[in-house]
């Protein structure tokens, strides 16, 4: 069968977004071109997520809608974390699926397409690859990547933590670290294509290099990227609080390329809940790390992930979370209602916080955070911030949009500034989720 154009529907986190870029690269190598609309595509791929039940269902519904259209669609593939979790079972619900592959099997897509076309039967690949020797990081498929001022760079895969609520270790396997020379090479390649900022990606980035013979752990990796490439800004996501070590703090103290932001998932502000979640830190140790970060980089913005309504969460435990939020004062948060996931440790605990209570706690958390975020953003008014221009203001007001080093969206007057330039913007106004200002100097 001659499939020529493709479309990828992506769900979930940055890891999935980046996997979508890699899949695009693999397909580009096979002569496929991106389609603008699903209706035009010969090959439709669903890159799915399963972190919460809702994400899992969302992917199911999307596949269902496509299948129900009953057009002469050439091929349908389901990949990503939900595909990893469901595997061949997906076929009993959607026999129309042609290819199913997990996150570790992207490199085999050409072979899977060939098998599907030759046999006319579904091709399935959901093995996890957990060894350094056998894992394929797909570092050399840059052909189809969007060349903009910012880019993701994978540094590791999998997760060795045992958070009791989390399905990720099951669907993404154990940690494998990408060799640092390959990472440095890719960053420099991206810079030569016009990139000025990279975001290092992994499920638990700061456990990078644990046990590695060459001694290159996460802090050292950041240093190597800074010293051996011309990239100007380095970000990363997501780190685990337990692995914020002296080397990383030292980078924040001394490395101007490392942006003044850290997204450090907290999940709960109650020590009892944190213990049930097996997060391997408590309020005291989390607070100590934040204090160190703020000491060496006073301007640092801190964001986090929170879960409300975890198994057995009492009103008092939830109150501890609110108190801790007030104490730490995060710049922004992502917060979710706890969702039991199959084969996780917490799946055996009673999911005993009623849905209405989870809802109420989530909205209380957001209300408190909105106030804090607005206050922090307000403190930017009058300051001048270095902004990397990423495009036009999404509201289309003829303004430009970019990000401050602290990862805040800044919109500013004048859209004649080229994308990819770092400009100084004087902040005039603060919104809950963005800043507004005026250009004060064209380029730096
Ligand atoms: N229920 C709700 N939220 C979850 N997360 C991970 N697993 C679950 C779950 N079972 C959240 C965590 C994590 C983010 C990516 O998703 O906050 O940091
Ligand atoms: Fe979803 Fe987690 Fe997979 Fe990302 S790693 S796509 S959040 S399940």
Coordinates of C-alpha atoms and ligand atoms in Angstrom, one line a residue:
X1 CA 0.0 0.0 0.0
X2 CA 1.3 3.4 -0.9
X3 CA 0.8 5.8 2.1
X4 CA 2.3 9.2 1.4
X5 CA 1.1 11.7 4.0
X6 CA 0.8 11.3 7.7
X7 CA -0.7 13.1 10.7
X8 CA 0.2 12.5 14.3
X9 CA -2.3 13.2 17.1
X10 CA -0.3 13.8 20.3
X11 CA -1.5 13.4 23.9
X12 CA 0.4 13.8 27.1
X13 CA 3.7 15.4 28.1
X14 CA 6.8 16.9 26.4
X15 CA 8.3 13.4 26.1
X16 CA 5.4 12.5 23.9
X17 CA 5.6 15.8 22.0
X18 CA 9.2 15.1 21.3
X19 CA 8.6 11.5 20.4
X20 CA 6.1 12.8 17.8
X21 CA 8.9 14.9 16.3
X22 CA 11.1 11.8 16.2
X23 CA 8.3 9.7 14.6
X24 CA 8.0 12.5 12.0
X25 CA 11.7 12.2 11.3
X26 CA 11.5 8.4 10.9
X27 CA 8.5 8.8 8.5
X28 CA 10.3 11.6 6.6
X29 CA 13.1 9.2 6.0
X30 CA 10.6 6.8 4.4
X31 CA 9.3 9.5 2.0
X32 CA 6.2 10.5 4.0
X33 CA 5.2 14.1 4.2
X34 CA 3.1 15.7 6.9
X35 CA -0.6 16.2 6.0
X36 CA -2.4 19.3 7.1
X37 CA -5.7 17.6 8.1
X38 CA -6.7 14.1 9.2
X39 CA -9.0 14.0 6.1
X40 CA -6.0 14.2 3.8
X41 CA -3.7 11.8 5.7
X42 CA -2.9 8.4 4.4
X43 CA -1.4 7.4 7.8
X44 CA -2.9 8.5 11.1
X45 CA -0.9 8.0 14.2
X46 CA -2.1 8.4 17.8
X47 CA 0.7 9.1 20.2
X48 CA -1.1 8.4 23.5
X49 CA -0.8 9.0 27.2
X50 CA -2.0 7.0 30.2
X51 CA -0.8 9.0 33.2
X52 CA -4.4 9.4 34.4
X53 CA -7.6 7.5 33.5
X54 CA -8.9 10.6 31.7
X55 CA -5.8 10.7 29.4
X56 CA -6.3 7.0 28.7
X57 CA -9.9 7.5 27.8
X58 CA -9.2 10.6 25.7
X59 CA -7.0 8.6 23.4
X60 CA -9.6 5.8 23.2
X61 CA -12.3 8.4 22.2
X62 CA -10.0 10.0 19.6
X63 CA -9.3 6.6 18.0
X64 CA -13.0 5.8 18.1
X65 CA -13.9 9.0 16.3
X66 CA -11.4 8.3 13.5
X67 CA -12.5 4.7 13.1
X68 CA -16.2 5.7 13.0
X69 CA -15.7 7.9 10.0
X70 CA -15.3 4.8 7.9
X71 CA -13.3 6.6 5.2
X72 CA -10.9 4.6 3.1
X73 CA -8.1 5.4 5.5
X74 CA -4.9 3.7 4.5
X75 CA -3.3 3.1 7.9
X76 CA -3.9 3.7 11.6
X77 CA -1.2 3.3 14.2
X78 CA -1.4 3.7 18.0
X79 CA 1.8 4.4 19.9
X80 CA 2.9 6.0 23.1
X81 CA 2.1 5.1 26.7
X82 CA -1.5 4.0 26.3
X83 CA -0.4 1.7 23.5
X84 CA 2.3 0.3 25.7
X85 CA -0.2 -0.4 28.4
X86 CA -2.9 -1.9 26.2
X87 CA -0.8 -3.7 23.6
X88 CA -2.7 -6.2 21.4
X89 CA -5.8 -5.8 23.6
X90 CA -6.5 -2.6 21.6
X91 CA -7.3 -4.7 18.6
X92 CA -10.3 -6.3 20.2
X93 CA -11.9 -2.9 20.6
X94 CA -10.5 -1.4 17.4
X95 CA -9.8 -4.2 14.8
X96 CA -9.1 -1.4 12.3
X97 CA -5.7 -0.6 13.9
X98 CA -2.8 -1.5 11.7
X99 CA 0.2 -0.9 13.9
X100 CA 0.7 -0.7 17.7
X101 CA 4.1 0.2 19.1
X102 CA 5.4 1.4 22.4
X103 CA 7.7 4.3 23.2
X104 CA 10.8 2.2 23.1
X105 CA 10.0 0.8 19.6
X106 CA 9.9 4.0 17.5
X107 CA 13.0 3.1 15.7
X108 CA 11.3 -0.1 14.4
X109 CA 8.5 1.8 12.7
X110 CA 9.9 1.3 9.1
X111 CA 10.0 -2.5 9.7
X112 CA 6.5 -2.5 11.3
X113 CA 5.1 -0.7 8.3
X114 CA 6.7 -3.2 6.0
X115 CA 5.4 -6.1 7.9
X116 CA 1.9 -4.7 8.0
X117 CA 2.0 -4.1 4.2
X118 CA 3.4 -7.5 3.4
X119 CA 1.2 -9.6 5.6
X120 CA -2.0 -7.4 5.7
X121 CA -2.1 -8.2 9.4
X122 CA -1.6 -5.8 12.3
X123 CA 2.0 -5.3 13.4
X124 CA 2.7 -5.0 17.1
X125 CA 5.9 -4.0 19.0
X126 CA 5.6 -3.3 22.7
X127 CA 8.7 -4.7 24.2
X128 CA 10.5 -2.3 26.6
X129 CA 14.2 -1.9 26.1
X130 CA 16.0 -1.4 29.4
X131 CA 19.6 -1.9 28.5
X132 CA 22.2 0.8 27.6
X133 CA 23.5 -1.4 24.7
X134 CA 20.2 -2.1 23.0
X135 CA 18.3 1.2 23.4
X136 CA 18.0 3.4 20.4
X137 CA 17.9 7.2 21.1
X138 CA 17.2 8.1 17.5
X139 CA 19.8 10.9 17.7
X140 CA 20.2 11.1 14.0
X141 CA 16.7 11.8 12.7
X142 CA 16.9 15.6 12.7
X143 CA 15.7 15.9 9.1
X144 CA 12.0 16.4 9.9
X145 CA 12.5 18.4 13.0
X146 CA 11.0 21.9 13.2
X147 CA 14.0 24.3 13.3
X148 CA 13.0 27.0 15.7
X149 CA 14.7 29.0 18.4
X150 CA 14.0 26.3 21.0
X151 CA 14.2 22.5 21.0
X152 CA 13.9 19.5 23.1
X153 CA 16.8 17.1 23.6
X154 CA 16.3 13.7 25.1
X155 CA 19.0 12.8 27.7
X156 CA 17.5 9.6 29.1
X157 CA 14.5 7.3 29.1
X158 CA 12.5 5.5 31.7
X159 CA 12.2 6.0 35.5
X160 CA 13.7 4.0 38.4
X161 CA 11.6 5.7 41.1
X162 CA 8.7 3.9 42.8
X163 CA 6.1 6.6 43.4
X164 CA 3.1 4.5 44.5
X165 CA 0.6 6.3 42.2
X166 CA 2.6 6.4 39.0
X167 CA 2.2 4.2 35.9
X168 CA 5.2 5.7 34.1
X169 CA 7.9 3.1 35.2
X170 CA 5.5 0.4 33.9
X171 CA 5.0 2.0 30.4
X172 CA 8.4 3.6 29.9
X173 CA 10.6 1.0 31.6
X174 CA 13.8 1.6 33.6
X175 CA 16.3 4.4 33.2
X176 CA 18.7 4.3 30.3
X177 CA 21.1 7.3 29.8
X178 CA 22.0 8.7 26.5
X179 CA 25.8 9.1 26.1
X180 CA 26.8 12.6 26.9
X181 CA 28.8 13.1 23.7
X182 CA 25.7 12.3 21.6
X183 CA 23.8 14.9 23.6
X184 CA 26.5 17.6 23.1
X185 CA 26.6 16.8 19.4
X186 CA 22.9 17.1 19.0
X187 CA 22.8 20.4 20.9
X188 CA 25.5 21.9 18.7
X189 CA 23.8 20.6 15.6
X190 CA 20.6 22.3 16.7
X191 CA 22.5 25.6 17.5
X192 CA 23.9 25.5 13.9
X193 CA 20.3 25.3 12.7
X194 CA 19.3 28.4 14.6
X195 CA 18.3 27.0 18.0
X196 CA 19.3 29.2 21.1
X197 CA 17.6 27.3 23.9
X198 CA 17.4 23.6 24.6
X199 CA 15.2 21.8 27.1
X200 CA 16.8 18.5 28.3
X201 CA 14.1 15.9 28.6
X202 CA 13.6 12.7 30.6
X203 CA 11.2 11.3 33.2
X204 CA 13.7 11.9 35.9
X205 CA 16.4 14.0 34.4
X206 CA 18.5 14.6 37.4
X207 CA 19.1 10.9 38.0
X208 CA 21.1 11.1 34.7
X209 CA 24.3 9.1 34.9
X210 CA 23.5 7.3 38.2
X211 CA 26.2 4.6 38.4
X212 CA 27.8 5.7 35.1
X213 CA 31.4 4.7 34.8
X214 CA 32.5 8.0 33.3
X215 CA 31.1 9.9 36.3
X216 CA 29.0 12.3 34.2
X217 CA 25.9 12.9 36.3
X218 CA 23.3 15.6 35.6
X219 CA 25.2 18.7 36.9
X220 CA 28.3 17.7 35.0
X221 CA 26.2 17.1 31.8
X222 CA 24.9 20.6 32.0
X223 CA 28.4 21.9 32.4
X224 CA 29.6 19.8 29.4
X225 CA 26.8 21.1 27.2
X226 CA 27.6 24.7 28.3
X227 CA 31.3 24.4 27.7
X228 CA 31.1 22.5 24.4
X229 CA 28.3 24.1 22.5
X230 CA 27.2 27.6 21.6
X231 CA 23.7 27.2 23.1
X232 CA 22.6 30.2 25.1
X233 CA 19.9 28.9 27.4
X234 CA 19.5 25.5 29.0
X235 CA 16.3 24.2 30.6
X236 CA 15.3 20.7 31.7
X237 CA 12.2 18.8 32.7
X238 CA 11.4 17.0 35.0
X239 CA 13.7 16.6 37.9
X240 CA 13.0 14.7 41.1
X241 CA 13.5 16.6 44.4
X242 CA 15.5 13.6 45.8
X243 CA 18.1 14.0 43.1
X244 CA 18.7 17.7 43.4
X245 CA 22.3 17.4 44.5
X246 CA 25.3 19.7 45.1
X247 CA 26.5 19.6 41.5
X248 CA 23.1 20.8 40.2
X249 CA 23.0 23.6 42.8
X250 CA 26.6 24.5 41.8
X251 CA 25.4 24.9 38.2
X252 CA 22.7 27.3 39.3
X253 CA 25.4 29.2 41.3
X254 CA 27.9 29.5 38.5
X255 CA 26.4 28.8 35.1
X256 CA 24.7 31.7 33.4
X257 CA 23.4 29.5 30.6
X258 CA 21.2 27.5 33.0
X259 CA 17.9 29.4 33.1
X260 CA 16.5 30.7 36.4
X261 CA 13.7 28.2 36.6
X262 CA 13.1 24.8 38.0
X263 CA 10.0 22.7 37.7
X264 CA 10.3 20.5 40.8
X265 CA 7.2 18.2 41.3
X266 CA 6.1 18.3 45.0
X267 CA 2.8 16.3 44.7
X268 CA 1.7 17.0 48.3
X269 CA 2.7 19.2 51.2
X270 CA 1.8 16.6 53.8
X271 CA 4.6 14.3 55.1
X272 CA 2.2 11.5 55.7
X273 CA 0.8 11.7 52.1
X274 CA 4.4 12.0 50.7
X275 CA 5.3 8.8 52.6
X276 CA 2.3 7.0 51.2
X277 CA 3.2 8.2 47.7
X278 CA 6.8 7.0 48.3
X279 CA 8.3 10.3 47.2
X280 CA 11.5 9.8 49.2
X281 CA 11.5 13.4 50.6
X282 CA 9.5 15.3 53.1
X283 CA 8.6 19.0 53.8
X284 CA 11.9 19.6 55.6
X285 CA 14.2 18.1 52.9
X286 CA 12.2 19.7 50.0
X287 CA 12.3 23.1 51.8
X288 CA 16.0 22.7 52.3
X289 CA 16.6 22.2 48.6
X290 CA 14.5 25.2 47.7
X291 CA 16.4 27.3 50.2
X292 CA 19.7 26.3 48.6
X293 CA 18.4 27.0 45.1
X294 CA 17.1 30.4 46.1
X295 CA 20.3 31.2 48.0
X296 CA 22.5 30.6 44.9
X297 CA 20.0 32.0 42.4
X298 CA 17.7 34.5 44.1
X299 CA 15.8 35.2 40.9
X300 CA 14.9 31.5 40.3
X301 CA 11.3 30.7 39.4
X302 CA 9.9 27.5 40.9
X303 CA 7.0 25.6 39.5
X304 CA 5.5 22.3 40.6
X305 CA 3.1 19.4 40.1
X306 CA 0.5 18.6 42.7
X307 CA -2.0 15.7 43.2
X308 CA -5.1 16.2 45.4
X309 CA -7.3 13.5 46.9
X310 CA -4.6 10.8 47.1
X311 CA -5.7 7.6 48.9
X312 CA -6.6 8.5 52.5
X313 CA -5.9 12.2 52.2
X314 CA -7.6 13.8 55.2
X315 CA -8.8 17.4 55.4
X316 CA -5.8 18.2 57.7
X317 CA -3.4 16.6 55.2
X318 CA -4.8 18.7 52.5
X319 CA -4.5 21.8 54.7
X320 CA -0.8 21.0 55.1
X321 CA -0.6 21.2 51.3
X322 CA -2.2 24.6 51.2
X323 CA 0.0 25.8 54.0
X324 CA 3.1 24.5 52.2
X325 CA 2.1 26.2 49.0
X326 CA 1.8 29.4 50.9
X327 CA 5.2 28.9 52.4
X328 CA 7.1 28.0 49.3
X329 CA 5.2 30.4 46.9
X330 CA 5.6 28.6 43.6
X331 CA 5.4 30.7 40.4
X332 CA 2.9 28.3 39.0
X333 CA 1.6 24.8 39.5
X334 CA 0.0 22.0 37.5
X335 CA -2.5 20.1 39.7
X336 CA -4.5 16.9 39.2
X337 CA -7.0 14.8 41.0
X338 CA -5.6 11.5 42.0
X339 CA -6.5 8.8 39.5
X340 CA -5.8 5.1 40.3
X341 CA -3.7 3.4 37.7
X342 CA -3.5 -0.4 37.1
X343 CA -0.6 -2.3 38.5
X344 CA 0.7 0.6 40.6
X345 CA 1.2 0.1 44.4
X346 CA -1.5 2.6 45.2
X347 CA -4.0 0.7 43.1
X348 CA -4.3 -1.6 46.1
X349 CA -5.1 1.3 48.5
X350 CA -8.7 2.4 48.8
X351 CA -9.4 5.4 46.5
X352 CA -11.4 6.8 49.3
X353 CA -11.6 10.5 48.7
X354 CA -15.0 11.1 47.1
X355 CA -14.9 12.7 43.6
X356 CA -16.7 15.8 44.9
X357 CA -14.1 16.3 47.6
X358 CA -11.2 15.9 45.1
X359 CA -12.9 18.5 42.9
X360 CA -13.3 20.9 45.8
X361 CA -9.7 20.5 46.9
X362 CA -8.4 21.0 43.4
X363 CA -10.4 24.2 43.0
X364 CA -9.2 25.5 46.4
X365 CA -5.6 24.8 45.4
X366 CA -6.0 26.6 42.1
X367 CA -7.7 29.6 43.8
X368 CA -4.8 30.0 46.3
X369 CA -2.2 29.5 43.6
X370 CA -3.8 32.0 41.2
X371 CA -3.4 34.7 44.0
X372 CA 0.3 33.7 44.6
X373 CA 1.1 33.6 40.8
X374 CA -0.5 37.0 40.3
X375 CA 1.5 38.5 43.2
X376 CA 4.7 37.1 41.9
X377 CA 4.1 38.3 38.4
X378 CA 3.2 41.7 39.8
X379 CA 6.6 41.9 41.3
X380 CA 8.0 41.9 37.7
X381 CA 6.4 45.2 36.8
X382 CA 9.1 47.8 36.3
X383 CA 11.8 45.2 35.8
X384 CA 13.7 44.6 32.5
X385 CA 13.8 41.0 31.4
X386 CA 15.7 39.2 28.7
X387 CA 13.1 37.6 26.4
X388 CA 13.8 35.0 23.7
X389 CA 11.3 35.8 20.9
X390 CA 9.4 32.7 19.9
X391 CA 6.7 34.2 17.6
X392 CA 3.6 36.4 17.6
X393 CA 1.4 37.1 20.6
X394 CA -1.2 34.3 20.5
X395 CA -3.9 36.9 21.0
X396 CA -2.9 38.4 17.7
X397 CA -2.6 41.9 18.9
X398 CA 0.3 42.7 16.5
X399 CA 2.7 42.0 19.4
X400 CA 5.6 39.6 19.8
X401 CA 5.8 36.8 22.3
X402 CA 8.7 35.2 24.1
X403 CA 9.9 33.8 27.4
X404 CA 11.9 35.2 30.2
X405 CA 14.7 33.2 31.7
X406 CA 12.3 32.4 34.5
X407 CA 10.0 30.8 31.9
X408 CA 7.3 33.4 32.0
X409 CA 5.4 34.3 28.8
X410 CA 6.1 37.9 27.9
X411 CA 4.1 39.7 25.2
X412 CA 5.5 43.0 24.0
X413 CA 4.7 45.7 21.5
X414 CA 6.2 45.5 18.0
X415 CA 6.1 42.4 15.9
X416 CA 9.0 43.3 13.7
X417 CA 11.5 41.5 16.0
X418 CA 12.8 38.4 14.3
X419 CA 12.0 35.0 16.0
X420 CA 15.1 33.7 17.9
X421 CA 16.4 37.1 19.0
X422 CA 16.9 37.8 22.7
X423 CA 15.6 41.2 23.5
X424 CA 15.3 43.3 26.7
X425 CA 11.7 44.0 27.6
X426 CA 10.5 46.4 30.2
X427 CA 7.6 44.8 32.1
X428 CA 4.6 47.1 32.3
X429 CA 1.8 44.7 33.3
X430 CA 1.3 41.4 35.1
X431 CA -1.5 38.9 34.3
X432 CA -2.1 35.6 36.1
X433 CA -0.2 33.6 33.5
X434 CA 1.8 36.1 31.5
X435 CA 3.6 39.5 31.5
X436 CA 3.2 42.4 29.1
X437 CA 5.8 45.0 28.3
X438 CA 7.6 47.2 25.8
X439 CA 10.8 46.5 23.9
X440 CA 13.6 48.6 25.2
X441 CA 16.6 47.3 23.3
X442 CA 16.6 45.3 20.0
X443 CA 19.2 42.6 20.4
X444 CA 21.7 41.3 22.8
Ligands
LIG1 N1 -3.1 10.5 39.3 C1 -3.0 11.9 39.3 N2 -1.9 12.5 38.8 C2 -0.8 11.8 38.5 N3 0.4 12.2 38.1 C3 1.1 11.1 37.9 N4 0.4 10.0 38.2 C4 -0.8 10.4 38.6 C5 -2.0 9.8 39.0 N5 -2.1 8.4 39.2 C6 0.8 13.6 38.0 C7 2.0 13.9 38.9 C8 3.1 14.0 37.9 C9 2.4 14.5 36.6 C10 3.2 14.3 35.4 O1 1.2 13.8 36.6 O2 1.7 15.2 39.4 O3 4.1 14.9 38.3
LIG2 FE1 1.6 10.5 29.7 FE2 3.5 9.9 31.4 FE3 3.6 8.8 29.1 FE4 4.1 11.4 29.3 S1 5.3 9.7 30.2 S2 2.8 10.5 27.8 S3 2.7 12.0 31.0 S4 2.1 8.5 30.6

